[in-house]
């Protein structure tokens, strides 16, 4: 459990055969697979905590999450939406189940990513992108095979709305049983697919099952997908950041000295104020 509102499995960096740089620029993937929360008058979630040096990206599949941070940003995301917070030089933030959803309870399913920032941007100004589903680029899979929601990057001329500091491709593929899709991604990009729903055949061989993560070698540029069931597939692909990684707690920096400075700045109130 993260706080009392997110029941997650960490695919990386703690996953099998994964190190901190294996999916760079993505540093962390926590997946809250489907869970049913009973109704409550006290919304579950994670209280006020700091971040510096990276971005948090929350993707909603079931349920609603409310966000507030010390830079003055706030928002609510629901099914199909994305919250993209750039902590950069430092913010305090909190995430809770949205009040009305919490009262009713119900299915909850979310992805949270930590996206690293290159050294030259780690101390930039914090920002917030609340991306609703209708703002995303939509690529229709041929032969009525479904739709790809382009969150970041570009697929077959369809662009996503997310601003990124380094080249990133991020798609939700909602593909119907029997349909096929080919992706072309740079060989040097680190690429993985999280199976949110369903089952798919990957590169005409292995089957990717619900709640599993597929990690690709940096070998070639073509990925072929065939849906064996109606499926939702989250594609993560990005150009790696070839810099030292120094993580500790809620901070992701390049050196130990920068981590010490981050804690000093947090303890001296330089991250602002936010009520819990």
PDB file of C-alpha atoms in Angstrom:
ATOM      1  CA  UNK A   1       0.000   0.000   0.000  1.00  0.00           C
ATOM      2  CA  UNK A   2       1.079   3.556  -0.791  1.00  0.00           C
ATOM      3  CA  UNK A   3      -0.747   5.605   1.803  1.00  0.00           C
ATOM      4  CA  UNK A   4      -4.125   3.970   2.363  1.00  0.00           C
ATOM      5  CA  UNK A   5      -5.513   4.562  -1.135  1.00  0.00           C
ATOM      6  CA  UNK A   6      -3.156   2.902  -3.608  1.00  0.00           C
ATOM      7  CA  UNK A   7      -2.485  -0.849  -3.629  1.00  0.00           C
ATOM      8  CA  UNK A   8       0.397  -1.174  -6.047  1.00  0.00           C
ATOM      9  CA  UNK A   9       2.848  -3.626  -7.575  1.00  0.00           C
ATOM     10  CA  UNK A  10       6.214  -2.189  -8.570  1.00  0.00           C
ATOM     11  CA  UNK A  11       7.374  -3.395 -11.994  1.00  0.00           C
ATOM     12  CA  UNK A  12      10.518  -1.301 -11.972  1.00  0.00           C
ATOM     13  CA  UNK A  13      13.097  -0.482 -10.796  1.00  0.00           C
ATOM     14  CA  UNK A  14      12.629  -3.454  -8.419  1.00  0.00           C
ATOM     15  CA  UNK A  15      11.448  -5.917 -11.080  1.00  0.00           C
ATOM     16  CA  UNK A  16      13.275  -9.002 -12.292  1.00  0.00           C
ATOM     17  CA  UNK A  17      16.478  -8.197 -14.180  1.00  0.00           C
ATOM     18  CA  UNK A  18      15.772  -4.460 -13.969  1.00  0.00           C
ATOM     19  CA  UNK A  19      18.084  -1.760 -12.706  1.00  0.00           C
ATOM     20  CA  UNK A  20      17.490   1.961 -12.216  1.00  0.00           C
ATOM     21  CA  UNK A  21      18.383   2.829 -15.806  1.00  0.00           C
ATOM     22  CA  UNK A  22      16.830  -0.096 -17.702  1.00  0.00           C
ATOM     23  CA  UNK A  23      13.656   1.832 -18.629  1.00  0.00           C
ATOM     24  CA  UNK A  24      15.180   5.334 -18.577  1.00  0.00           C
ATOM     25  CA  UNK A  25      13.786   7.991 -18.831  1.00  0.00           C
ATOM     26  CA  UNK A  26      11.075   6.141 -16.867  1.00  0.00           C
ATOM     27  CA  UNK A  27      12.431   5.459 -13.380  1.00  0.00           C
ATOM     28  CA  UNK A  28       9.465   3.867 -11.601  1.00  0.00           C
ATOM     29  CA  UNK A  29       6.267   2.065 -12.559  1.00  0.00           C
ATOM     30  CA  UNK A  30       3.735   1.371  -9.796  1.00  0.00           C
ATOM     31  CA  UNK A  31       0.596  -0.389 -10.991  1.00  0.00           C
ATOM     32  CA  UNK A  32      -2.625  -0.365  -8.969  1.00  0.00           C
ATOM     33  CA  UNK A  33      -4.465  -3.279 -10.606  1.00  0.00           C
ATOM     34  CA  UNK A  34      -8.227  -3.479 -10.123  1.00  0.00           C
ATOM     35  CA  UNK A  35      -9.341  -3.315  -6.521  1.00  0.00           C
ATOM     36  CA  UNK A  36     -12.768  -2.560  -5.059  1.00  0.00           C
ATOM     37  CA  UNK A  37     -12.734   0.081  -2.330  1.00  0.00           C
ATOM     38  CA  UNK A  38     -15.789   0.352  -0.044  1.00  0.00           C
ATOM     39  CA  UNK A  39     -17.362   3.772   0.426  1.00  0.00           C
ATOM     40  CA  UNK A  40     -15.971   6.088   3.095  1.00  0.00           C
ATOM     41  CA  UNK A  41     -16.475   9.647   4.349  1.00  0.00           C
ATOM     42  CA  UNK A  42     -12.697  10.045   4.768  1.00  0.00           C
ATOM     43  CA  UNK A  43     -11.107   9.857   1.285  1.00  0.00           C
ATOM     44  CA  UNK A  44      -8.191   7.452   1.055  1.00  0.00           C
ATOM     45  CA  UNK A  45      -4.900   8.517  -0.462  1.00  0.00           C
ATOM     46  CA  UNK A  46      -1.424   9.852   0.230  1.00  0.00           C
ATOM     47  CA  UNK A  47      -0.894  12.893   2.425  1.00  0.00           C
ATOM     48  CA  UNK A  48       1.420  15.840   1.843  1.00  0.00           C
ATOM     49  CA  UNK A  49       4.926  14.829   0.737  1.00  0.00           C
ATOM     50  CA  UNK A  50       7.750  16.412  -1.290  1.00  0.00           C
ATOM     51  CA  UNK A  51       9.300  15.623  -4.685  1.00  0.00           C
ATOM     52  CA  UNK A  52      12.262  17.033  -6.607  1.00  0.00           C
ATOM     53  CA  UNK A  53      14.119  16.130  -9.797  1.00  0.00           C
ATOM     54  CA  UNK A  54      11.480  14.273 -11.800  1.00  0.00           C
ATOM     55  CA  UNK A  55       7.842  14.102 -12.926  1.00  0.00           C
ATOM     56  CA  UNK A  56       4.940  12.033 -11.618  1.00  0.00           C
ATOM     57  CA  UNK A  57       2.441  10.762 -14.182  1.00  0.00           C
ATOM     58  CA  UNK A  58      -0.833   9.219 -13.013  1.00  0.00           C
ATOM     59  CA  UNK A  59      -3.037   7.420 -15.562  1.00  0.00           C
ATOM     60  CA  UNK A  60      -6.609   6.624 -14.513  1.00  0.00           C
ATOM     61  CA  UNK A  61      -8.441   3.511 -15.700  1.00  0.00           C
ATOM     62  CA  UNK A  62     -11.057   3.170 -12.934  1.00  0.00           C
ATOM     63  CA  UNK A  63     -11.932   5.594 -10.155  1.00  0.00           C
ATOM     64  CA  UNK A  64     -11.114   9.257  -9.556  1.00  0.00           C
ATOM     65  CA  UNK A  65      -8.097  10.973  -7.992  1.00  0.00           C
ATOM     66  CA  UNK A  66      -7.798  14.557  -6.754  1.00  0.00           C
ATOM     67  CA  UNK A  67      -4.431  16.348  -6.742  1.00  0.00           C
ATOM     68  CA  UNK A  68      -3.187  19.457  -4.919  1.00  0.00           C
ATOM     69  CA  UNK A  69       0.341  20.876  -4.773  1.00  0.00           C
ATOM     70  CA  UNK A  70       2.236  23.767  -3.230  1.00  0.00           C
ATOM     71  CA  UNK A  71       2.690  25.463  -6.611  1.00  0.00           C
ATOM     72  CA  UNK A  72      -1.048  26.169  -6.583  1.00  0.00           C
ATOM     73  CA  UNK A  73      -2.097  23.432  -8.993  1.00  0.00           C
ATOM     74  CA  UNK A  74      -5.061  21.142  -8.464  1.00  0.00           C
ATOM     75  CA  UNK A  75      -7.252  18.854 -10.504  1.00  0.00           C
ATOM     76  CA  UNK A  76      -9.314  15.682 -10.647  1.00  0.00           C
ATOM     77  CA  UNK A  77      -8.730  12.861 -13.095  1.00  0.00           C
ATOM     78  CA  UNK A  78     -11.177  10.087 -13.895  1.00  0.00           C
ATOM     79  CA  UNK A  79     -11.304   7.136 -16.282  1.00  0.00           C
ATOM     80  CA  UNK A  80      -9.142   7.804 -19.351  1.00  0.00           C
ATOM     81  CA  UNK A  81      -7.469  10.963 -17.991  1.00  0.00           C
ATOM     82  CA  UNK A  82      -3.838  11.690 -17.092  1.00  0.00           C
ATOM     83  CA  UNK A  83      -2.255  13.897 -14.427  1.00  0.00           C
ATOM     84  CA  UNK A  84       1.296  14.959 -15.330  1.00  0.00           C
ATOM     85  CA  UNK A  85       3.072  16.834 -12.542  1.00  0.00           C
ATOM     86  CA  UNK A  86       6.580  18.196 -13.058  1.00  0.00           C
ATOM     87  CA  UNK A  87       8.103  18.440  -9.582  1.00  0.00           C
ATOM     88  CA  UNK A  88      11.455  19.677 -10.955  1.00  0.00           C
ATOM     89  CA  UNK A  89      12.955  22.122  -8.399  1.00  0.00           C
ATOM     90  CA  UNK A  90      10.533  20.959  -5.743  1.00  0.00           C
ATOM     91  CA  UNK A  91       6.900  20.808  -4.677  1.00  0.00           C
ATOM     92  CA  UNK A  92       4.745  19.412  -1.929  1.00  0.00           C
ATOM     93  CA  UNK A  93       1.742  17.475  -3.164  1.00  0.00           C
ATOM     94  CA  UNK A  94      -1.022  15.139  -2.050  1.00  0.00           C
ATOM     95  CA  UNK A  95      -3.266  12.703  -3.901  1.00  0.00           C
ATOM     96  CA  UNK A  96      -6.590  11.415  -2.634  1.00  0.00           C
ATOM     97  CA  UNK A  97      -9.584   9.540  -3.965  1.00  0.00           C
ATOM     98  CA  UNK A  98     -11.980  12.223  -5.193  1.00  0.00           C
ATOM     99  CA  UNK A  99     -14.578  13.021  -2.510  1.00  0.00           C
ATOM    100  CA  UNK A 100     -17.751  11.797  -4.246  1.00  0.00           C
ATOM    101  CA  UNK A 101     -16.050   8.677  -5.620  1.00  0.00           C
ATOM    102  CA  UNK A 102     -14.720   7.929  -2.115  1.00  0.00           C
ATOM    103  CA  UNK A 103     -18.224   8.187  -0.624  1.00  0.00           C
ATOM    104  CA  UNK A 104     -19.654   5.698  -3.122  1.00  0.00           C
ATOM    105  CA  UNK A 105     -16.599   3.464  -3.406  1.00  0.00           C
ATOM    106  CA  UNK A 106     -16.094   1.140  -6.336  1.00  0.00           C
ATOM    107  CA  UNK A 107     -13.441  -0.158  -8.707  1.00  0.00           C
ATOM    108  CA  UNK A 108     -10.076   1.579  -8.636  1.00  0.00           C
ATOM    109  CA  UNK A 109      -7.284   1.040 -11.187  1.00  0.00           C
ATOM    110  CA  UNK A 110      -4.355   3.396 -11.777  1.00  0.00           C
ATOM    111  CA  UNK A 111      -0.805   3.591 -13.089  1.00  0.00           C
ATOM    112  CA  UNK A 112       1.792   5.895 -11.579  1.00  0.00           C
ATOM    113  CA  UNK A 113       5.090   6.624 -13.283  1.00  0.00           C
ATOM    114  CA  UNK A 114       8.145   8.557 -12.229  1.00  0.00           C
ATOM    115  CA  UNK A 115       9.743  10.146 -15.289  1.00  0.00           C
ATOM    116  CA  UNK A 116      13.311  11.294 -14.746  1.00  0.00           C
ATOM    117  CA  UNK A 117      14.471  14.750 -15.802  1.00  0.00           C
ATOM    118  CA  UNK A 118      17.900  15.467 -17.297  1.00  0.00           C
ATOM    119  CA  UNK A 119      20.279  17.409 -15.036  1.00  0.00           C
ATOM    120  CA  UNK A 120      19.762  20.674 -16.915  1.00  0.00           C
ATOM    121  CA  UNK A 121      16.012  20.593 -16.151  1.00  0.00           C
ATOM    122  CA  UNK A 122      15.957  19.162 -12.618  1.00  0.00           C
ATOM    123  CA  UNK A 123      15.817  22.606 -11.029  1.00  0.00           C
ATOM    124  CA  UNK A 124      13.347  24.128 -13.493  1.00  0.00           C
ATOM    125  CA  UNK A 125      10.014  25.587 -12.404  1.00  0.00           C
ATOM    126  CA  UNK A 126       7.325  23.079 -11.343  1.00  0.00           C
ATOM    127  CA  UNK A 127       4.337  22.684 -13.662  1.00  0.00           C
ATOM    128  CA  UNK A 128       1.155  20.670 -13.964  1.00  0.00           C
ATOM    129  CA  UNK A 129      -0.634  19.160 -16.941  1.00  0.00           C
ATOM    130  CA  UNK A 130      -4.149  17.851 -16.427  1.00  0.00           C
ATOM    131  CA  UNK A 131      -4.843  15.911 -19.629  1.00  0.00           C
ATOM    132  CA  UNK A 132      -8.428  14.819 -20.204  1.00  0.00           C
ATOM    133  CA  UNK A 133      -9.199  11.921 -22.500  1.00  0.00           C
ATOM    134  CA  UNK A 134     -10.817  14.147 -25.114  1.00  0.00           C
ATOM    135  CA  UNK A 135      -7.590  16.182 -25.393  1.00  0.00           C
ATOM    136  CA  UNK A 136      -5.553  13.163 -26.430  1.00  0.00           C
ATOM    137  CA  UNK A 137      -4.655  12.388 -30.020  1.00  0.00           C
ATOM    138  CA  UNK A 138      -6.758   9.480 -31.338  1.00  0.00           C
ATOM    139  CA  UNK A 139      -5.480   7.065 -33.968  1.00  0.00           C
ATOM    140  CA  UNK A 140      -8.110   4.693 -35.312  1.00  0.00           C
ATOM    141  CA  UNK A 141      -6.782   1.175 -35.787  1.00  0.00           C
ATOM    142  CA  UNK A 142      -7.622  -0.025 -39.341  1.00  0.00           C
ATOM    143  CA  UNK A 143     -10.651  -2.227 -40.014  1.00  0.00           C
ATOM    144  CA  UNK A 144     -12.527  -0.985 -36.946  1.00  0.00           C
ATOM    145  CA  UNK A 145      -9.852  -2.545 -34.756  1.00  0.00           C
ATOM    146  CA  UNK A 146     -10.036  -0.040 -31.924  1.00  0.00           C
ATOM    147  CA  UNK A 147      -8.323   3.218 -31.041  1.00  0.00           C
ATOM    148  CA  UNK A 148      -4.947   4.382 -29.776  1.00  0.00           C
ATOM    149  CA  UNK A 149      -4.971   7.290 -27.327  1.00  0.00           C
ATOM    150  CA  UNK A 150      -1.738   9.207 -27.857  1.00  0.00           C
ATOM    151  CA  UNK A 151      -0.744  10.784 -24.530  1.00  0.00           C
ATOM    152  CA  UNK A 152       2.772  11.856 -25.533  1.00  0.00           C
ATOM    153  CA  UNK A 153       4.780  11.668 -28.732  1.00  0.00           C
ATOM    154  CA  UNK A 154       3.280  10.846 -32.121  1.00  0.00           C
ATOM    155  CA  UNK A 155       1.757   7.806 -33.816  1.00  0.00           C
ATOM    156  CA  UNK A 156       1.209   7.792 -37.577  1.00  0.00           C
ATOM    157  CA  UNK A 157       0.929  11.589 -37.667  1.00  0.00           C
ATOM    158  CA  UNK A 158      -1.343  11.797 -34.606  1.00  0.00           C
ATOM    159  CA  UNK A 159       0.286  13.810 -31.810  1.00  0.00           C
ATOM    160  CA  UNK A 160      -0.236  13.633 -28.060  1.00  0.00           C
ATOM    161  CA  UNK A 161      -0.788  16.746 -25.910  1.00  0.00           C
ATOM    162  CA  UNK A 162       1.741  16.078 -23.126  1.00  0.00           C
ATOM    163  CA  UNK A 163       4.810  18.299 -22.985  1.00  0.00           C
ATOM    164  CA  UNK A 164       7.942  16.232 -22.262  1.00  0.00           C
ATOM    165  CA  UNK A 165      11.510  17.320 -21.520  1.00  0.00           C
ATOM    166  CA  UNK A 166      13.029  14.388 -23.431  1.00  0.00           C
ATOM    167  CA  UNK A 167      11.610  12.332 -26.340  1.00  0.00           C
ATOM    168  CA  UNK A 168       8.828  10.061 -25.016  1.00  0.00           C
ATOM    169  CA  UNK A 169       6.131   7.964 -26.674  1.00  0.00           C
ATOM    170  CA  UNK A 170       3.189   7.049 -24.430  1.00  0.00           C
ATOM    171  CA  UNK A 171       0.021   5.438 -25.773  1.00  0.00           C
ATOM    172  CA  UNK A 172      -3.070   3.677 -24.465  1.00  0.00           C
ATOM    173  CA  UNK A 173      -3.944   1.070 -27.077  1.00  0.00           C
ATOM    174  CA  UNK A 174      -7.590  -0.032 -26.863  1.00  0.00           C
ATOM    175  CA  UNK A 175      -7.630  -2.873 -29.372  1.00  0.00           C
ATOM    176  CA  UNK A 176     -10.398  -5.299 -30.273  1.00  0.00           C
ATOM    177  CA  UNK A 177     -10.036  -9.075 -30.393  1.00  0.00           C
ATOM    178  CA  UNK A 178      -8.467 -10.203 -33.681  1.00  0.00           C
ATOM    179  CA  UNK A 179      -7.130  -6.765 -34.626  1.00  0.00           C
ATOM    180  CA  UNK A 180      -3.453  -6.131 -35.300  1.00  0.00           C
ATOM    181  CA  UNK A 181      -1.233  -3.074 -34.938  1.00  0.00           C
ATOM    182  CA  UNK A 182       2.378  -2.359 -35.864  1.00  0.00           C
ATOM    183  CA  UNK A 183       4.460   0.152 -33.938  1.00  0.00           C
ATOM    184  CA  UNK A 184       7.740   1.635 -35.137  1.00  0.00           C
ATOM    185  CA  UNK A 185       9.898   3.004 -32.332  1.00  0.00           C
ATOM    186  CA  UNK A 186      13.584   4.028 -32.360  1.00  0.00           C
ATOM    187  CA  UNK A 187      15.949   1.168 -31.556  1.00  0.00           C
ATOM    188  CA  UNK A 188      17.762   3.162 -28.880  1.00  0.00           C
ATOM    189  CA  UNK A 189      14.525   3.961 -27.009  1.00  0.00           C
ATOM    190  CA  UNK A 190      13.770   1.843 -23.948  1.00  0.00           C
ATOM    191  CA  UNK A 191      10.344   0.286 -24.507  1.00  0.00           C
ATOM    192  CA  UNK A 192       7.847  -1.692 -22.461  1.00  0.00           C
ATOM    193  CA  UNK A 193       4.133  -2.539 -22.563  1.00  0.00           C
ATOM    194  CA  UNK A 194       1.889  -2.992 -19.524  1.00  0.00           C
ATOM    195  CA  UNK A 195      -1.170  -5.159 -20.185  1.00  0.00           C
ATOM    196  CA  UNK A 196      -4.024  -3.381 -18.422  1.00  0.00           C
ATOM    197  CA  UNK A 197      -6.766  -5.643 -19.777  1.00  0.00           C
ATOM    198  CA  UNK A 198      -6.954  -8.659 -22.055  1.00  0.00           C
ATOM    199  CA  UNK A 199      -4.293 -10.681 -23.822  1.00  0.00           C
ATOM    200  CA  UNK A 200      -2.128 -10.015 -26.865  1.00  0.00           C
ATOM    201  CA  UNK A 201       0.420 -11.792 -29.032  1.00  0.00           C
ATOM    202  CA  UNK A 202       3.653  -9.802 -29.308  1.00  0.00           C
ATOM    203  CA  UNK A 203       5.978 -10.029 -32.319  1.00  0.00           C
ATOM    204  CA  UNK A 204       4.169 -13.162 -33.534  1.00  0.00           C
ATOM    205  CA  UNK A 205       5.422 -15.201 -30.607  1.00  0.00           C
ATOM    206  CA  UNK A 206       4.885 -14.716 -26.886  1.00  0.00           C
ATOM    207  CA  UNK A 207       1.506 -13.980 -25.291  1.00  0.00           C
ATOM    208  CA  UNK A 208       1.260 -10.951 -23.020  1.00  0.00           C
ATOM    209  CA  UNK A 209      -1.294 -11.491 -20.257  1.00  0.00           C
ATOM    210  CA  UNK A 210      -3.359  -9.151 -18.067  1.00  0.00           C
ATOM    211  CA  UNK A 211      -1.335  -7.431 -15.308  1.00  0.00           C
ATOM    212  CA  UNK A 212       1.982  -8.398 -16.921  1.00  0.00           C
ATOM    213  CA  UNK A 213       4.777  -6.157 -18.224  1.00  0.00           C
ATOM    214  CA  UNK A 214       6.605  -6.811 -21.507  1.00  0.00           C
ATOM    215  CA  UNK A 215      10.173  -5.507 -21.680  1.00  0.00           C
ATOM    216  CA  UNK A 216      11.707  -5.177 -25.146  1.00  0.00           C
ATOM    217  CA  UNK A 217      15.317  -5.514 -26.199  1.00  0.00           C
ATOM    218  CA  UNK A 218      16.945  -2.565 -27.956  1.00  0.00           C
ATOM    219  CA  UNK A 219      17.041  -4.570 -31.176  1.00  0.00           C
ATOM    220  CA  UNK A 220      15.166  -3.351 -34.248  1.00  0.00           C
ATOM    221  CA  UNK A 221      12.372  -0.809 -34.503  1.00  0.00           C
ATOM    222  CA  UNK A 222       9.199  -2.798 -35.239  1.00  0.00           C
ATOM    223  CA  UNK A 223       6.705  -4.217 -32.724  1.00  0.00           C
ATOM    224  CA  UNK A 224       3.686  -6.193 -33.932  1.00  0.00           C
ATOM    225  CA  UNK A 225       0.642  -6.693 -31.720  1.00  0.00           C
ATOM    226  CA  UNK A 226      -2.329  -9.013 -32.215  1.00  0.00           C
ATOM    227  CA  UNK A 227      -5.205  -8.854 -29.741  1.00  0.00           C
ATOM    228  CA  UNK A 228      -6.264 -12.337 -28.590  1.00  0.00           C
ATOM    229  CA  UNK A 229      -8.998 -10.673 -26.518  1.00  0.00           C
ATOM    230  CA  UNK A 230     -10.335  -7.134 -26.312  1.00  0.00           C
ATOM    231  CA  UNK A 231      -7.339  -5.482 -24.681  1.00  0.00           C
ATOM    232  CA  UNK A 232      -5.906  -2.284 -23.226  1.00  0.00           C
ATOM    233  CA  UNK A 233      -2.134  -1.934 -23.569  1.00  0.00           C
ATOM    234  CA  UNK A 234      -0.061   0.919 -22.127  1.00  0.00           C
ATOM    235  CA  UNK A 235       3.006   1.590 -24.279  1.00  0.00           C
ATOM    236  CA  UNK A 236       5.998   3.340 -22.692  1.00  0.00           C
ATOM    237  CA  UNK A 237       8.966   4.223 -24.883  1.00  0.00           C
ATOM    238  CA  UNK A 238      11.594   6.891 -24.446  1.00  0.00           C
ATOM    239  CA  UNK A 239      15.095   8.043 -25.210  1.00  0.00           C
ATOM    240  CA  UNK A 240      17.327   7.102 -22.266  1.00  0.00           C
ATOM    241  CA  UNK A 241      18.999   9.787 -20.172  1.00  0.00           C
ATOM    242  CA  UNK A 242      22.647   8.816 -19.897  1.00  0.00           C
ATOM    243  CA  UNK A 243      23.439  10.518 -16.593  1.00  0.00           C
ATOM    244  CA  UNK A 244      24.174   9.330 -13.035  1.00  0.00           C
ATOM    245  CA  UNK A 245      21.053   8.481 -11.009  1.00  0.00           C
ATOM    246  CA  UNK A 246      20.921   9.256  -7.274  1.00  0.00           C
ATOM    247  CA  UNK A 247      17.509   8.390  -5.788  1.00  0.00           C
ATOM    248  CA  UNK A 248      16.536   8.602  -2.144  1.00  0.00           C
ATOM    249  CA  UNK A 249      12.989   8.651  -0.802  1.00  0.00           C
ATOM    250  CA  UNK A 250      10.926  11.219  -2.718  1.00  0.00           C
ATOM    251  CA  UNK A 251      13.898  12.759  -4.546  1.00  0.00           C
ATOM    252  CA  UNK A 252      15.604  11.747  -7.787  1.00  0.00           C
ATOM    253  CA  UNK A 253      18.849  13.591  -8.420  1.00  0.00           C
ATOM    254  CA  UNK A 254      22.265  13.032 -10.037  1.00  0.00           C
ATOM    255  CA  UNK A 255      24.543  13.165  -6.967  1.00  0.00           C
ATOM    256  CA  UNK A 256      24.495  12.525  -3.218  1.00  0.00           C
ATOM    257  CA  UNK A 257      25.292  16.205  -2.631  1.00  0.00           C
ATOM    258  CA  UNK A 258      22.131  17.186  -4.536  1.00  0.00           C
ATOM    259  CA  UNK A 259      20.086  14.809  -2.378  1.00  0.00           C
ATOM    260  CA  UNK A 260      21.449  16.407   0.788  1.00  0.00           C
ATOM    261  CA  UNK A 261      20.603  19.844  -0.625  1.00  0.00           C
ATOM    262  CA  UNK A 262      17.074  18.650  -1.467  1.00  0.00           C
ATOM    263  CA  UNK A 263      16.481  17.569   2.144  1.00  0.00           C
ATOM    264  CA  UNK A 264      17.960  20.825   3.456  1.00  0.00           C
ATOM    265  CA  UNK A 265      15.692  22.835   1.156  1.00  0.00           C
ATOM    266  CA  UNK A 266      12.643  20.781   2.132  1.00  0.00           C
ATOM    267  CA  UNK A 267      13.354  21.102   5.854  1.00  0.00           C
ATOM    268  CA  UNK A 268      13.867  24.857   5.539  1.00  0.00           C
ATOM    269  CA  UNK A 269      10.474  25.330   3.849  1.00  0.00           C
ATOM    270  CA  UNK A 270      11.687  26.107   0.334  1.00  0.00           C
ATOM    271  CA  UNK A 271       9.136  23.702  -1.200  1.00  0.00           C
ATOM    272  CA  UNK A 272       6.273  25.933  -0.100  1.00  0.00           C
ATOM    273  CA  UNK A 273       3.263  25.182   2.056  1.00  0.00           C
ATOM    274  CA  UNK A 274       0.366  22.755   1.612  1.00  0.00           C
ATOM    275  CA  UNK A 275      -2.309  21.810   4.124  1.00  0.00           C
ATOM    276  CA  UNK A 276      -2.862  18.088   4.648  1.00  0.00           C
TER     277      UNK A 276
END
